[in-house]
Coordinates of C-alpha atoms and ligand atoms in Angstrom, one line a residue:
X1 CA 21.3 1.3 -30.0
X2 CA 21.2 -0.6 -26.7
X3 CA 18.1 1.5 -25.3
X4 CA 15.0 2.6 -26.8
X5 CA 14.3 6.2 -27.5
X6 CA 11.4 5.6 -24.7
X7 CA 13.7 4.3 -22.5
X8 CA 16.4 7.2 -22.3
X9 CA 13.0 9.4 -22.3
X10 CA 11.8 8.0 -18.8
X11 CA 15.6 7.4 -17.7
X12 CA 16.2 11.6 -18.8
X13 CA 12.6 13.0 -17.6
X14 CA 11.6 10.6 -14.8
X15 CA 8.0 10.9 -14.2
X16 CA 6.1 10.5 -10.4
X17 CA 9.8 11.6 -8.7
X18 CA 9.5 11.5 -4.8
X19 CA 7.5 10.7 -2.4
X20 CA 3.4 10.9 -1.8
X21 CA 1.8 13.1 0.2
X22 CA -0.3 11.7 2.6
X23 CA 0.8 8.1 1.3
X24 CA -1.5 5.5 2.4
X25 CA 0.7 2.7 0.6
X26 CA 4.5 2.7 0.4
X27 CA 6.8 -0.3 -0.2
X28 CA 10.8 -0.7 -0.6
X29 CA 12.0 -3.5 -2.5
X30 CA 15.9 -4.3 -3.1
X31 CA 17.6 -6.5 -5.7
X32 CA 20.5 -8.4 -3.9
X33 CA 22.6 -8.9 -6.7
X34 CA 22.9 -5.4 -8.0
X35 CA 22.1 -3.6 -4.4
X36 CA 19.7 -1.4 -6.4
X37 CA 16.9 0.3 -4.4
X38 CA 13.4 1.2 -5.2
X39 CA 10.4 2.8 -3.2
X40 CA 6.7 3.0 -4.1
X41 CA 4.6 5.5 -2.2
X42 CA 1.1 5.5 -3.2
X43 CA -2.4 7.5 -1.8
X44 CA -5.1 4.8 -2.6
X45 CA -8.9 5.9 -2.1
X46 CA -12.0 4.1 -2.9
X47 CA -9.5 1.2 -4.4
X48 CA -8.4 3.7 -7.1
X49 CA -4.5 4.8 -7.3
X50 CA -4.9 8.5 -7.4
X51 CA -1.5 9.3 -6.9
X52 CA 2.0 7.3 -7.3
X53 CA 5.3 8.3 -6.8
X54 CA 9.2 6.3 -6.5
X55 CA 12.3 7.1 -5.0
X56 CA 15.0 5.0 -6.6
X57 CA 18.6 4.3 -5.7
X58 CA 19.4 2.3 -8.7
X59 CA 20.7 2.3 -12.8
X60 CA 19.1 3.7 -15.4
X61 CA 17.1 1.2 -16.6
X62 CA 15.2 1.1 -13.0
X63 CA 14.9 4.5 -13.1
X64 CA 12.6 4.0 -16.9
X65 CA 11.2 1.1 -15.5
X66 CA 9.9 2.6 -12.6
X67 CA 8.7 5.5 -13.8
X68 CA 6.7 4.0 -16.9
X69 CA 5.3 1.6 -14.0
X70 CA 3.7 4.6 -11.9
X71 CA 2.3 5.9 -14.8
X72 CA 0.2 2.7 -16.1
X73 CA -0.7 2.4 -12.6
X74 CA -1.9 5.9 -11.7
X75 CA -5.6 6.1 -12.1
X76 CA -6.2 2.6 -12.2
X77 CA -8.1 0.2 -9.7
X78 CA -5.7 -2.0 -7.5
X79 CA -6.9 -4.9 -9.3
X80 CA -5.9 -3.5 -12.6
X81 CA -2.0 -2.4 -10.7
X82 CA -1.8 -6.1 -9.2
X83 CA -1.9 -7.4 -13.2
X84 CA 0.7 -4.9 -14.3
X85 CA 3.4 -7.4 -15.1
X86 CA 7.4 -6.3 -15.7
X87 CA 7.1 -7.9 -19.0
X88 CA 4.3 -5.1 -20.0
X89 CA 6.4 -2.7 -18.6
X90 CA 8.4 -3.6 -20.6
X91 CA 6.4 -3.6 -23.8
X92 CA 5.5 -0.5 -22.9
X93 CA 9.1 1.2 -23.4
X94 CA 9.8 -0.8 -26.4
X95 CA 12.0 -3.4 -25.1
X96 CA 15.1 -3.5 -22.7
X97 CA 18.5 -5.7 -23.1
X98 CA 18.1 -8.9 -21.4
X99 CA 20.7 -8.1 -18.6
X100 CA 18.1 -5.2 -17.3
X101 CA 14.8 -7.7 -17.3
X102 CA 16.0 -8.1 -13.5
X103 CA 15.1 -3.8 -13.2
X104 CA 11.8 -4.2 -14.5
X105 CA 10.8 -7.0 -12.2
X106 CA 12.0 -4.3 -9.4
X107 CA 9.2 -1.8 -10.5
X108 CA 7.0 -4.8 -10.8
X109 CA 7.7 -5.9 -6.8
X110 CA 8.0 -1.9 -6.0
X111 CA 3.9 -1.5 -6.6
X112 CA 3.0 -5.1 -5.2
X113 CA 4.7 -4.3 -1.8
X114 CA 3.2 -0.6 -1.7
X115 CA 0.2 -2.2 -2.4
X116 CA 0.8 -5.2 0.5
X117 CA 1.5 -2.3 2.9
X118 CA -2.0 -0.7 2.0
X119 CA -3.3 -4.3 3.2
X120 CA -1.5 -4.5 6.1
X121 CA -2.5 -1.2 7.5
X122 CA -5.9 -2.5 7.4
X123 CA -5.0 -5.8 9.2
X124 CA -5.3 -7.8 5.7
X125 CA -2.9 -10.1 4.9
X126 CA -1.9 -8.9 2.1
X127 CA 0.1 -12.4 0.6
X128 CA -3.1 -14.1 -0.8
X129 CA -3.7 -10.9 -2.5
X130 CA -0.5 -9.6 -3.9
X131 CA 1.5 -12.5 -3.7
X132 CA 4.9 -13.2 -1.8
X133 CA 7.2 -10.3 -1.9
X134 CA 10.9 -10.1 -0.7
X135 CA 10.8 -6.7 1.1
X136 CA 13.4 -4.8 2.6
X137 CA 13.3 -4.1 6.6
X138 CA 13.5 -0.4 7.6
X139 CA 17.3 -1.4 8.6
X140 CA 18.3 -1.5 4.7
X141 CA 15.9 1.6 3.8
X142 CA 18.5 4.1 5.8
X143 CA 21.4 2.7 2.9
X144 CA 18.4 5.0 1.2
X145 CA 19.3 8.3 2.4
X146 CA 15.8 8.9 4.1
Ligands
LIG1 FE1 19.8 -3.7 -10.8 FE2 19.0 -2.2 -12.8 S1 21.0 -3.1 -12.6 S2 17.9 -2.6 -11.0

């Protein structure tokens, strides 16, 4: 079998679907190659994640990643989000075929740029902190379907 049984479980019953209410953090992040899509929306309060969501226009395997990724980050502190790594995403559904690494690193990037935009509404730079992310301008999020 290609794809774990935790895999096609995430891919079949998404969890966090949509958007955040009242999001205080939401980032967009693209892969060129495969023109797959991936939002974050997150409300952050006292630096805790108390609620995470994603929107994703993209394959299956972005879909698990990304909804495995809001659930090891829901509850946690920021600091604890930014050290979520693909690769324990990964772990975390049992593995992936190597030509859908690339859709985990998506759902890594999704949660750092939600997390940049929580910076930068406070007038942080958020690059020293989260790191450098390629994020997509609000031209490419109407390819979305907003
Ligand atoms: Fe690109 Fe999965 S094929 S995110």
């Amino acid at each position: 079998m290609l794809y774990s049984d935790k895999v096609l479980d995430h891919f079949q019953n998404p969890r966090n679907v949509g958007e955040v209410e009242n999001a205080n953090a939401v980032g967009t992040v693209g892969n060129a190659k495969c023109g797959d899509i991936m939002q974050m929306s997150m409300r952050i309060e006292n630096d805790i994640i108390v609620d995470v969501k994603f929107k994703t226009f993209g394959c299956g395997a972005a879909v698990a990643t990304s909804s495995m990724a809001t659930e090891l980050v829901k509850g946690k502190t920021i600091k604890e989000a930014l050290e979520l790594t693909n690769k324990a995403v990964m772990e975390a559904l049992d593995g992936l075929p190597p030509v859908k690494v690339h859709c985990s690193v998506l759902a890594e990037q999704a949660i750092r740029a939600a997390l940049a935009d929580y910076y930068r509404r406070q007038g942080i730079d958020p690059e020293p902190i989260v790191g450098k992310i390629e994020e997509l301008d609000h031209d490419d999020e109407h390819d979305f379907g907003h």
